[in-house]
mmCIF file of C-alpha atoms and ligand atoms in Angstrom:
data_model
loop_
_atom_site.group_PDB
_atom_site.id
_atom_site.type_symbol
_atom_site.label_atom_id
_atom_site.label_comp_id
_atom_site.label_asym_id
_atom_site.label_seq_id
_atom_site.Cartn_x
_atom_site.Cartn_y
_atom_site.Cartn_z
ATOM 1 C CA UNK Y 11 -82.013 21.726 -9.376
ATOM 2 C CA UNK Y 12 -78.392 20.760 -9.135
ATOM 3 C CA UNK Y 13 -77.251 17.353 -7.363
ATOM 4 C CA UNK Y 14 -76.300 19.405 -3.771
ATOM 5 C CA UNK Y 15 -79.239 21.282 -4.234
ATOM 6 C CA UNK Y 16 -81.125 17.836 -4.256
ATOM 7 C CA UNK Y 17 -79.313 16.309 -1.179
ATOM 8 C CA UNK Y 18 -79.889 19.598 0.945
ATOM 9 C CA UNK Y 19 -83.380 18.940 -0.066
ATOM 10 C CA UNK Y 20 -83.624 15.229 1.383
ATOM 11 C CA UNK Y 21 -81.776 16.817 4.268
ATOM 12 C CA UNK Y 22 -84.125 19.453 5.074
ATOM 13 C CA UNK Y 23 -87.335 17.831 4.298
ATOM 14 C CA UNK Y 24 -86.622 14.117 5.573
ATOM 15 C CA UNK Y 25 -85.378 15.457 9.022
ATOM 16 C CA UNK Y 26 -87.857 14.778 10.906
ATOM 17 C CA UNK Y 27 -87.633 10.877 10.036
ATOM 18 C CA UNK Y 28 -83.933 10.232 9.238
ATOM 19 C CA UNK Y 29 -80.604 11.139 10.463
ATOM 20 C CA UNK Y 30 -78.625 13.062 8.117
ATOM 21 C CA UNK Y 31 -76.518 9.845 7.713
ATOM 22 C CA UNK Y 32 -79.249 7.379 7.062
ATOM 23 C CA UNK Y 33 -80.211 10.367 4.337
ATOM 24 C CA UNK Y 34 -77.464 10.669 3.378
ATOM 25 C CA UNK Y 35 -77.048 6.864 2.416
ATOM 26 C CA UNK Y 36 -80.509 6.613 0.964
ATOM 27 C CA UNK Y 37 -79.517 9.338 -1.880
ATOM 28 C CA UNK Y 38 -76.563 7.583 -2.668
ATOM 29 C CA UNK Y 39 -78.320 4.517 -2.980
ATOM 30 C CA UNK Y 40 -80.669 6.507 -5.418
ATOM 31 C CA UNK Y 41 -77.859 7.474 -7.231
ATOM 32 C CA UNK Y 42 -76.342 4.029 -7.764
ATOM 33 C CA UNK Y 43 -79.381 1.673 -7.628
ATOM 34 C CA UNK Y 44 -81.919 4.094 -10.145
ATOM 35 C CA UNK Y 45 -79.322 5.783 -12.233
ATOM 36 C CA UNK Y 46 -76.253 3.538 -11.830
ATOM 37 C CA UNK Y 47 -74.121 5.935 -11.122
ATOM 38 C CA UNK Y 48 -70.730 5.709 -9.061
ATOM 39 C CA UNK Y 49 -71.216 6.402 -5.185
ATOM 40 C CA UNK Y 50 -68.478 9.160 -5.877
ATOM 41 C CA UNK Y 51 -71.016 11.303 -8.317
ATOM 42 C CA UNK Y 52 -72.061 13.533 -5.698
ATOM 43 C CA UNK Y 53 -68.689 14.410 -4.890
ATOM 44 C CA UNK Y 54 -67.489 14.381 -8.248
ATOM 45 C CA UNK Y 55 -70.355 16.344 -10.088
ATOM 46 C CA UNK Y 56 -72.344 18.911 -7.079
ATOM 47 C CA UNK Y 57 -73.541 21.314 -10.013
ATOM 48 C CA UNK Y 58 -74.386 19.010 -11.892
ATOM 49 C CA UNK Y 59 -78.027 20.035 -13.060
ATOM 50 C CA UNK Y 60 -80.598 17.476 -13.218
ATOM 51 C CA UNK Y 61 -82.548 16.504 -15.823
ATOM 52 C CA UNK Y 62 -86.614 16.126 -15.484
ATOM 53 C CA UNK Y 63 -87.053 12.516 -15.960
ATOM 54 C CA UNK Y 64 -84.315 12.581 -12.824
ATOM 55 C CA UNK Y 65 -85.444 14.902 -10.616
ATOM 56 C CA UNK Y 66 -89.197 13.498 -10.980
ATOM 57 C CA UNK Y 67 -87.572 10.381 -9.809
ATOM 58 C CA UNK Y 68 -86.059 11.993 -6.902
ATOM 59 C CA UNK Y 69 -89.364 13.944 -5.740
ATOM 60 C CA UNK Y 70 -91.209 10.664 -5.926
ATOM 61 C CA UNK Y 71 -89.016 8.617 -3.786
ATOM 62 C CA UNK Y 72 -88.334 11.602 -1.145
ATOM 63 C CA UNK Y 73 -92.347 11.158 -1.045
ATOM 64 C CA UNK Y 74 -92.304 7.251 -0.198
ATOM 65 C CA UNK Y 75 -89.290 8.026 1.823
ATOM 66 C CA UNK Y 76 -91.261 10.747 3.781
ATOM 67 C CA UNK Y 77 -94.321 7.865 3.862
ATOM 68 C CA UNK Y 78 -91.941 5.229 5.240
ATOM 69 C CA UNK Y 79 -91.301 2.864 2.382
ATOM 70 C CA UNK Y 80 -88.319 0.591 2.504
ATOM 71 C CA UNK Y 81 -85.747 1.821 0.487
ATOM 72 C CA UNK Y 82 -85.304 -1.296 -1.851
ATOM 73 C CA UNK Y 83 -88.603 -1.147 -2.343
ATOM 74 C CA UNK Y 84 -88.566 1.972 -3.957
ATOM 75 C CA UNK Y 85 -85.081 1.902 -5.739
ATOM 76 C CA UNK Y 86 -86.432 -1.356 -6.970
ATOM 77 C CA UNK Y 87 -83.317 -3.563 -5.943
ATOM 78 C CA UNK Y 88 -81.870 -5.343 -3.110
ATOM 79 C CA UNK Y 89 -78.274 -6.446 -2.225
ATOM 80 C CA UNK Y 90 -77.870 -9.779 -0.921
ATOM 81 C CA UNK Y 91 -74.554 -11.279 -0.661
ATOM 82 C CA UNK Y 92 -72.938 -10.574 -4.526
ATOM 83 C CA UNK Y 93 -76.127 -10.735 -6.189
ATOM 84 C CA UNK Y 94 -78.353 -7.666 -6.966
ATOM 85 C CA UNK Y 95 -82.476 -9.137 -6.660
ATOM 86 C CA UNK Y 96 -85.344 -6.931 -8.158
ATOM 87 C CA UNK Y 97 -87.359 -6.423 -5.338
ATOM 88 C CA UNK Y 98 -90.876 -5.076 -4.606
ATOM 89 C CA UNK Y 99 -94.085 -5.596 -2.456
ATOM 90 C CA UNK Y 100 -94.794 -9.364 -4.007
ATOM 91 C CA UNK Y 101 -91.736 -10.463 -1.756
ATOM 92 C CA UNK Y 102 -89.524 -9.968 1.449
ATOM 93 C CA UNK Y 103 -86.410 -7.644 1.157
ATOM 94 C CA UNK Y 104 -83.929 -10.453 2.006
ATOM 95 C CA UNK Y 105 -82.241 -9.780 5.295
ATOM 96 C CA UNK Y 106 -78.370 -9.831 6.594
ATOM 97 C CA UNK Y 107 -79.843 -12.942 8.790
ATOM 98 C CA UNK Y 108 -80.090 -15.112 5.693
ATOM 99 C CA UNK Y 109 -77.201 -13.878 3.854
ATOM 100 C CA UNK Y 110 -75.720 -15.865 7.257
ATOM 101 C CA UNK Y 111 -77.491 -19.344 7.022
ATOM 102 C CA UNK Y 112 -76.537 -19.261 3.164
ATOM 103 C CA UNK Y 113 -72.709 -19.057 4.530
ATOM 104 C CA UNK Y 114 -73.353 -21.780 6.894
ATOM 105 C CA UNK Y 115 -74.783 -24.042 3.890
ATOM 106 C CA UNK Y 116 -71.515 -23.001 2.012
ATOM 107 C CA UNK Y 117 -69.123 -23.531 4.683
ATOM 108 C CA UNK Y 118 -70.847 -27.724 5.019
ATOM 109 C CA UNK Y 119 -70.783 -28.464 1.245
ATOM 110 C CA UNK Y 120 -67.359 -27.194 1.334
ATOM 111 C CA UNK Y 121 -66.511 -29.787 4.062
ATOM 112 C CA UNK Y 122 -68.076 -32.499 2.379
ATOM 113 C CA UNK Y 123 -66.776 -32.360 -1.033
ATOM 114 C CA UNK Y 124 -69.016 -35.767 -2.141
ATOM 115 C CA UNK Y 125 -70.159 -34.300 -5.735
ATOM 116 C CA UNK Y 126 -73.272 -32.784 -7.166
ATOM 117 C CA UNK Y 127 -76.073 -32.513 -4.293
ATOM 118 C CA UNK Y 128 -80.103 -31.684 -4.574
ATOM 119 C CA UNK Y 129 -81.234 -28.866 -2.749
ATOM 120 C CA UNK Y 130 -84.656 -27.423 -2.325
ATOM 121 C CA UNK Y 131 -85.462 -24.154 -0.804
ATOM 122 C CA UNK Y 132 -88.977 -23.808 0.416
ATOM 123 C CA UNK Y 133 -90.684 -20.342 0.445
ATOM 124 C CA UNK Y 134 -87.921 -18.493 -2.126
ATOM 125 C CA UNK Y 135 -89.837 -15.077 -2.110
ATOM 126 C CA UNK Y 136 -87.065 -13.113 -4.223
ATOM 127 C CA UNK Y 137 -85.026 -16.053 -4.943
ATOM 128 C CA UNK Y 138 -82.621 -14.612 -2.582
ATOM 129 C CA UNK Y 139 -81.240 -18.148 -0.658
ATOM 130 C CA UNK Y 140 -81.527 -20.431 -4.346
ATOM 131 C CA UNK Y 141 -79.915 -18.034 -6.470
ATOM 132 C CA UNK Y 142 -77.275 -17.062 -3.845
ATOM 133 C CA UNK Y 143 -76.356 -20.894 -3.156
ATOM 134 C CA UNK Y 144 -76.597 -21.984 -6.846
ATOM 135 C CA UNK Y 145 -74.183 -19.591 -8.036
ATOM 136 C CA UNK Y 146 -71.874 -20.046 -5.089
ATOM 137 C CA UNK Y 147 -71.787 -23.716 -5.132
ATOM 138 C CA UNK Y 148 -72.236 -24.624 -9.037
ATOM 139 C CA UNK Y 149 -71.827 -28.576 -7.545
ATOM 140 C CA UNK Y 150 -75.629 -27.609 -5.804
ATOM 141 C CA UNK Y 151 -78.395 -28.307 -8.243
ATOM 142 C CA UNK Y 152 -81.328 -25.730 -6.926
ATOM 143 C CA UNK Y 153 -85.145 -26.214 -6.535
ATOM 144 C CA UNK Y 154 -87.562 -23.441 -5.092
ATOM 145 C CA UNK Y 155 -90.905 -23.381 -4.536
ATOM 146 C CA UNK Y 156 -93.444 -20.378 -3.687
ATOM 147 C CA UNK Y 157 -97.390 -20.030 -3.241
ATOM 148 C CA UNK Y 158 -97.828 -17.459 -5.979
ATOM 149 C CA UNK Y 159 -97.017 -17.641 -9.599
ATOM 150 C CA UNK Y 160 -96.309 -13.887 -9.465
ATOM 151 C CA UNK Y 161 -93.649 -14.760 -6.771
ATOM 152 C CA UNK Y 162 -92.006 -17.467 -8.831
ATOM 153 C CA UNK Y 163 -92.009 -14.809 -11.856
ATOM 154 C CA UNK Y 164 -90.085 -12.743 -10.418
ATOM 155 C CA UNK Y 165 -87.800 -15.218 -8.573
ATOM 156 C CA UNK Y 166 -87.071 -16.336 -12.410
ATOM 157 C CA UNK Y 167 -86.100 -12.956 -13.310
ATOM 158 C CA UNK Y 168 -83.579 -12.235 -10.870
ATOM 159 C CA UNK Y 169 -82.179 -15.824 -10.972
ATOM 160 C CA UNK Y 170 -81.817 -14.935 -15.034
ATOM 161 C CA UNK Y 171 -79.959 -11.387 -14.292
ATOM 162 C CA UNK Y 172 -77.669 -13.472 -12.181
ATOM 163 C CA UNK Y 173 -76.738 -15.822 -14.666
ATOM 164 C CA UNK Y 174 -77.872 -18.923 -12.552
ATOM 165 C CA UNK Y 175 -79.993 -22.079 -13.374
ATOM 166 C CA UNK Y 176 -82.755 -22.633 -10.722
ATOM 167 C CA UNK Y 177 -85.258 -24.867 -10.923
ATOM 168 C CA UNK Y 178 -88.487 -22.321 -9.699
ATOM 169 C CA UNK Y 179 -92.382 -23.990 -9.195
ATOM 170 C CA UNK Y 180 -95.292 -22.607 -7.464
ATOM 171 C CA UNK Y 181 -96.633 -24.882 -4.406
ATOM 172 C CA UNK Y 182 -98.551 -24.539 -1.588
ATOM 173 C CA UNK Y 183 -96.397 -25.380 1.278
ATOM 174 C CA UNK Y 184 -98.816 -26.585 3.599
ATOM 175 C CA UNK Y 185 -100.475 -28.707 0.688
ATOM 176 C CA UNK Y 186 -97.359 -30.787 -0.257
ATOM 177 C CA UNK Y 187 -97.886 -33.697 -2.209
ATOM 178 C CA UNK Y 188 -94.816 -35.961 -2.536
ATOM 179 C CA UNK Y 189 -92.311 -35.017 -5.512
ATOM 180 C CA UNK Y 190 -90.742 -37.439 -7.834
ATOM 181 C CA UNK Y 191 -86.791 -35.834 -6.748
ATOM 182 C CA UNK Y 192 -85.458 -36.185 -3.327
ATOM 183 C CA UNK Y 193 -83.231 -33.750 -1.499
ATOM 184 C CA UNK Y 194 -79.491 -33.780 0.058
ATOM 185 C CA UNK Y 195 -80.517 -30.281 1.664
ATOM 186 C CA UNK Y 196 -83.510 -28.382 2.197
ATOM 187 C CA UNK Y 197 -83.425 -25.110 3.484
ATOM 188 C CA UNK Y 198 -86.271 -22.777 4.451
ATOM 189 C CA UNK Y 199 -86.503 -19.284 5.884
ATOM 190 C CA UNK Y 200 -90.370 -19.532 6.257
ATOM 191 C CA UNK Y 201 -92.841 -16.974 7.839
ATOM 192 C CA UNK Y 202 -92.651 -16.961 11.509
ATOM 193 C CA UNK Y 203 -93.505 -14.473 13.392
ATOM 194 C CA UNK Y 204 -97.054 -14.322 15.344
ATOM 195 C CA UNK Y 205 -99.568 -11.557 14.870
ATOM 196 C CA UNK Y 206 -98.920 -11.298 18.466
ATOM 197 C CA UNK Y 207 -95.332 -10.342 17.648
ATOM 198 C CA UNK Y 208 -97.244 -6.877 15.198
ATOM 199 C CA UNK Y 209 -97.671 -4.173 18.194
ATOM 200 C CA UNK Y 210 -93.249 -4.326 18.329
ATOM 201 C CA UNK Y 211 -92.837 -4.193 14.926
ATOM 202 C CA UNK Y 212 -91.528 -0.930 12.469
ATOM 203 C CA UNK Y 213 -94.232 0.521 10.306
ATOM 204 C CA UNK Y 214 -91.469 0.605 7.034
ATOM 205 C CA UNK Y 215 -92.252 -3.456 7.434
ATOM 206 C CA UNK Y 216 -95.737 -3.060 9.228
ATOM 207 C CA UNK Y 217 -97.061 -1.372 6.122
ATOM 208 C CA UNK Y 218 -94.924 -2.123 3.097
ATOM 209 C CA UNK Y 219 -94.006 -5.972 3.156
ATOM 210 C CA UNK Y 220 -96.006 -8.963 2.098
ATOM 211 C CA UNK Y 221 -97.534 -10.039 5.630
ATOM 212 C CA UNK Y 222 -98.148 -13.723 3.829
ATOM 213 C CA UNK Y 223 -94.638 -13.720 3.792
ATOM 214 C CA UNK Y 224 -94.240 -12.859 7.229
ATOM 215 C CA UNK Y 225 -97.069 -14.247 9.645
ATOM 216 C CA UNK Y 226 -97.845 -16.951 11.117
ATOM 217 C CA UNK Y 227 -101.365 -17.594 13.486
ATOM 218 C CA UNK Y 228 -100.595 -17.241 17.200
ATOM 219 C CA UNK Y 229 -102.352 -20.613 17.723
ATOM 220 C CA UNK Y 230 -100.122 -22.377 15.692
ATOM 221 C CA UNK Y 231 -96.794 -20.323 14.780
ATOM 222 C CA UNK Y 232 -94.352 -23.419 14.340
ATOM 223 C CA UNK Y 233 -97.491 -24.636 10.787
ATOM 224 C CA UNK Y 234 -94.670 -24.255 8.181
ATOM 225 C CA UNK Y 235 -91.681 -25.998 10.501
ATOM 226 C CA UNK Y 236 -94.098 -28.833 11.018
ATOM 227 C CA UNK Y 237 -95.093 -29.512 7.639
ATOM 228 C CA UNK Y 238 -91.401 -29.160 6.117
ATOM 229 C CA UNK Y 239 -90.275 -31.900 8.765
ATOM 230 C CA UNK Y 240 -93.281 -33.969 7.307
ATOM 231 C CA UNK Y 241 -92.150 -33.252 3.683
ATOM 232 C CA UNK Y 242 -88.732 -34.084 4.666
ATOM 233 C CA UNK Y 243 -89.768 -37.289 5.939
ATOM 234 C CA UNK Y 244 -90.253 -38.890 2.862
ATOM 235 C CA UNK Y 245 -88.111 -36.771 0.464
ATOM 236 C CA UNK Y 246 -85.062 -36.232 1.898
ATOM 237 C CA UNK Y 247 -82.037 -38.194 1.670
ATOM 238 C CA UNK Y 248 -80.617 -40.922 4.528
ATOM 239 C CA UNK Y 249 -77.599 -38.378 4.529
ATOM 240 C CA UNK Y 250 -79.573 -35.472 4.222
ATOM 241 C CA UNK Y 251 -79.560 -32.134 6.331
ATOM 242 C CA UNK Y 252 -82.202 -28.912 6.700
ATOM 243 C CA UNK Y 253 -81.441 -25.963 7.365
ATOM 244 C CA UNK Y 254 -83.946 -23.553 9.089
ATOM 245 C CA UNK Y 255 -84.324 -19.992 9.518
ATOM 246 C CA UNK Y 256 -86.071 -19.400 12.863
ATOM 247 C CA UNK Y 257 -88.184 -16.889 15.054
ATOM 248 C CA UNK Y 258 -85.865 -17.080 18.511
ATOM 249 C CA UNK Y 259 -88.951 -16.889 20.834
ATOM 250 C CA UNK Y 260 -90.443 -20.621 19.747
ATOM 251 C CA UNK Y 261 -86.646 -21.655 19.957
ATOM 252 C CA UNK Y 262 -87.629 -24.118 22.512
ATOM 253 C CA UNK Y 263 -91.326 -25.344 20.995
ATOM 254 C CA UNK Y 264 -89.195 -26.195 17.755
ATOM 255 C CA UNK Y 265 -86.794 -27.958 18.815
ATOM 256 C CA UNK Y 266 -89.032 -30.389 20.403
ATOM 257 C CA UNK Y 267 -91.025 -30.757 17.642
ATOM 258 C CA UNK Y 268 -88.085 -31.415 15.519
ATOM 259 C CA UNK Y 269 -87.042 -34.057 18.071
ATOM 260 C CA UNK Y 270 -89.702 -36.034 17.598
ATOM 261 C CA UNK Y 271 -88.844 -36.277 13.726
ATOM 262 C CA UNK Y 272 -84.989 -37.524 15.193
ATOM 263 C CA UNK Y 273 -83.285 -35.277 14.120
ATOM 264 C CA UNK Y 274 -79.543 -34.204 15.534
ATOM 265 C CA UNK Y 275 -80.189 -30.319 16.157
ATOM 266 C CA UNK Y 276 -76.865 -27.803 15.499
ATOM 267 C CA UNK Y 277 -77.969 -24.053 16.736
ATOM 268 C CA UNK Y 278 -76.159 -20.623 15.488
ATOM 269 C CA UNK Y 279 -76.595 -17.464 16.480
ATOM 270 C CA UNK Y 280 -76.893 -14.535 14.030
ATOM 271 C CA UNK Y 281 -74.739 -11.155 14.187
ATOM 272 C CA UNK Y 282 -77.101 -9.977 16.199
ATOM 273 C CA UNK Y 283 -76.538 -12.703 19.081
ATOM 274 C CA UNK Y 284 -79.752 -13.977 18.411
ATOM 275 C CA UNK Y 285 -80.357 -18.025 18.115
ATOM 276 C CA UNK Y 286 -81.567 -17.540 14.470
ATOM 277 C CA UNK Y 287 -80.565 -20.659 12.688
ATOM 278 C CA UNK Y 288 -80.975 -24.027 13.136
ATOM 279 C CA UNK Y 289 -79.230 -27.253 11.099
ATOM 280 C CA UNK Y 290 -80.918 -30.529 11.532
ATOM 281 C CA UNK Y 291 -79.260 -33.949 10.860
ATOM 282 C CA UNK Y 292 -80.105 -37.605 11.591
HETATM 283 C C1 SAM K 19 -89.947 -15.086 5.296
HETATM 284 S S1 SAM K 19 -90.273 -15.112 3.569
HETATM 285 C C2 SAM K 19 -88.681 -15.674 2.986
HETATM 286 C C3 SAM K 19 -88.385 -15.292 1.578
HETATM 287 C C4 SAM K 19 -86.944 -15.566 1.155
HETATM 288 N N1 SAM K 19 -86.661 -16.991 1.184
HETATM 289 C C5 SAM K 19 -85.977 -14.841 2.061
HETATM 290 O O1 SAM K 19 -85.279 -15.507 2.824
HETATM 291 O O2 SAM K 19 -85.930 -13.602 2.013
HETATM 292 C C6 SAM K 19 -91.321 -16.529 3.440
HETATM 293 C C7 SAM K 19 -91.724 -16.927 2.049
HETATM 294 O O3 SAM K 19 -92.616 -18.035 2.149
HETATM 295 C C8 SAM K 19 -93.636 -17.880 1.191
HETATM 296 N N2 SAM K 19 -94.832 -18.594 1.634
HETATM 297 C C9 SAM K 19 -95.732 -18.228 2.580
HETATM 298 N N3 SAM K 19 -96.715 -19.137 2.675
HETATM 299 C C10 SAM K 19 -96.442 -20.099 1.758
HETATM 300 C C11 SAM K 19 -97.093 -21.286 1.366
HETATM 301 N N4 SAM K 19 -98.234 -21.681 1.950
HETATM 302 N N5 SAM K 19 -96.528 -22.024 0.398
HETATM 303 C C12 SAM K 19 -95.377 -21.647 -0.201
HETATM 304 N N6 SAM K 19 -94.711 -20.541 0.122
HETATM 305 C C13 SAM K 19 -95.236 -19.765 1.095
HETATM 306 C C14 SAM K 19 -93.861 -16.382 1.110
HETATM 307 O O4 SAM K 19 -94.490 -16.031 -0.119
HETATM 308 C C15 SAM K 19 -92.443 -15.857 1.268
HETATM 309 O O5 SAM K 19 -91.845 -15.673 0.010
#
C-alpha cells in the first residue's frame, strides 16, 4: 500500500466518525508523531510504498481510531506548549486550558523579577505544568507530586527528554503531611469534575482517560481545593501565591471556601470564555 493509498483508506473507513479534515490531521499526526516524518511527506512522497512494520502501525491505530481512542494516546505523544510529553492511559492528555494558567504563572514571575522562587505543582500527571514552567522560567526551582509511582515514572521521563530538572515524589494529596521546603507558588490543576458531570461527557475521554485523574464525588467535589488551601496554610510563603485550575460550575462554592483561608482571589477566563483559572494571594 502506497502513502495515498493509506490516507484514502482512513478516509473511507473512518467516515462515519471523523470529518475528512479531522482525518486528515490524525494521519499527519501519525506521520510526524510515530515515524517523525515532515508534515509535507504526504505531499512530497504519495507512491511512496510502505513498509510492513509501517503499515501494521497504521492498521492498528485506524482500529483505536475507529474504537474512539484519543489520538495522543495512541501516537504515544502529546504537545503542550514547546515540549513534546509521552503520554498514555496512566495520565491526562494535558489540555490547551493549562497550557493558559502556565502563561499566566509566566507572565507574574516575569513581573516580579525577585530571584530564584519554590514552586510545587500538585497532581503533575504527565509532568505537563512542572516541566513546562521549569524550562520556561530556569529562576523557578520545580517540585511535583502524584499518587502513583507509575505516574511519577513517567513524569521523570518526559521531564528527562526535555532537558529539565524537576524535583518528582509520589504523595497522596489528601494525606499531606507537612514537608521540610516551603513554597513561593503552588499550582494545581486537580480532578474536578463530579460523576454527576459523566452523562455530558465524550466517550474518547469517557473510556480512555484515567477517571482518578478526573473525578471527584458529587458530595464533596471542591476535596482536593480544600486540602491544598490546608497544605498551603502552613507551607507556603507570607508572599506566596496559588494558582488553581478550576471546574466553572463550583466557581462560586470555591471561592468561598478559599475566602475563608483569606485569600485575595484574581479570576481568568480561558479561550473558551470559560472562568477556568483562579490566582489566590494574601
Ligand atoms: C486533572 S489531572 C492533571 C494532570 C496534569 N497536571 C495536567 O494538568 O494535565 C489530576 C492529577 O491529579 C492526580 N491525583 C488524583 N488524586 C490524587 C491524590 N490523591 N494525590 C495525588 N495526586 C492525585 C492524578 O493522578 C492526575 O495526574
Amino acid at each position: 500500500m502506497t502513502l495515498i493509498e493509506a490516507r484514502d483508506w482512513y478516509r473511507d473507513s473512518l467516515k462515519t466518525e471523523y470529518s475528512n479534515a479531522e482525518i486528515d490531521f490524525y494521519f499527519k499526526a501519525l506521520l510526524t508523531d510515530c515515524f517523525q516524518w515532515q508534515p509535507t511527506q504526504l505531499a512530497l512522497e504519495p507512491k511512496r510504498e510502505l513498509e510492513s512494520k509501517e503499515l501494521i502501525l497504521i492498521q492498528e491505530a485506524q482500529d483505536k481510531l475507529l474504537k474512539r481512542y484519543p489520538l495522543q494516546y495512541i501516537t504515544g505523544w502529546a504537545h503542550f506548549r514547546s515540549l513534546k510529553l509521552k503520554v498514555d492511559q496512566r495520565v491526562l492528555i494535558p489540555r490547551p486550558e493549562t497550557e493558559e494558567l502556565v502563561d499566566w504563572i509566566l507572565e507574574d514571575c516575569s513581573k516580579h523579577k525577585d530571584g530564584p522562587k519554590e514552586l510545587l505543582d500538585m497532581g503533575t500527571g504527565s509532568g505537563c505544568i512542572a516541566i513546562a514552567l521549569a524550562k520556561e522560567n530556569p529562576q523557578l526551582s520545580v517540585s511535583a507530586l502524584d499518587q502513583e509511582k507509575s505516574i511519577i515514572d513517567l513524569a521523570r521521563e518526559n521531564a528527562h527528554q526535555n532537558k529539565v530538572k524537576v524535583e518528582f515524589f509520589q504523595q497522596n494529596l489528601l494525606q499531606m503531611d507537612s514537608l521540610k521546603r516551603s513554597f513561593d507558588m503552588i499550582v494545581s490543576n486537580p480532578p474536578y469534575v463530579t460523576v454527576e458531570e459523566k452523562k455530558e461527557m465524550k466517550s474518547n475521554v469517557l473510556d480512555h482517560e484515567p477517571h482518578k485523574a478526573l473525578f471527584v464525588p458529587d458530595n464533596d467535589p471542591l476535596i482536593f481545593y480544600r486540602k491544598i488551601l490546608e497544605f498551603a496554610t502552613g507551607q507556603l510563603l507570607p508572599k506566596g501565591s496559588i494558582y488553581f485550575e478550576i471546574n466553572p460550575l463550583f466557581i462560586d462554592e470555591l471561592c468561598s471556601l478559599i475566602q475563608q483561608f483569606d485569600y485575595t482571589i484574581c479570576k481568568r477566563m480561558d479561550i473558551f470564555g470559560k472562568e477556568r483559572m483562579l490566582r489566590l494571594t494574601k
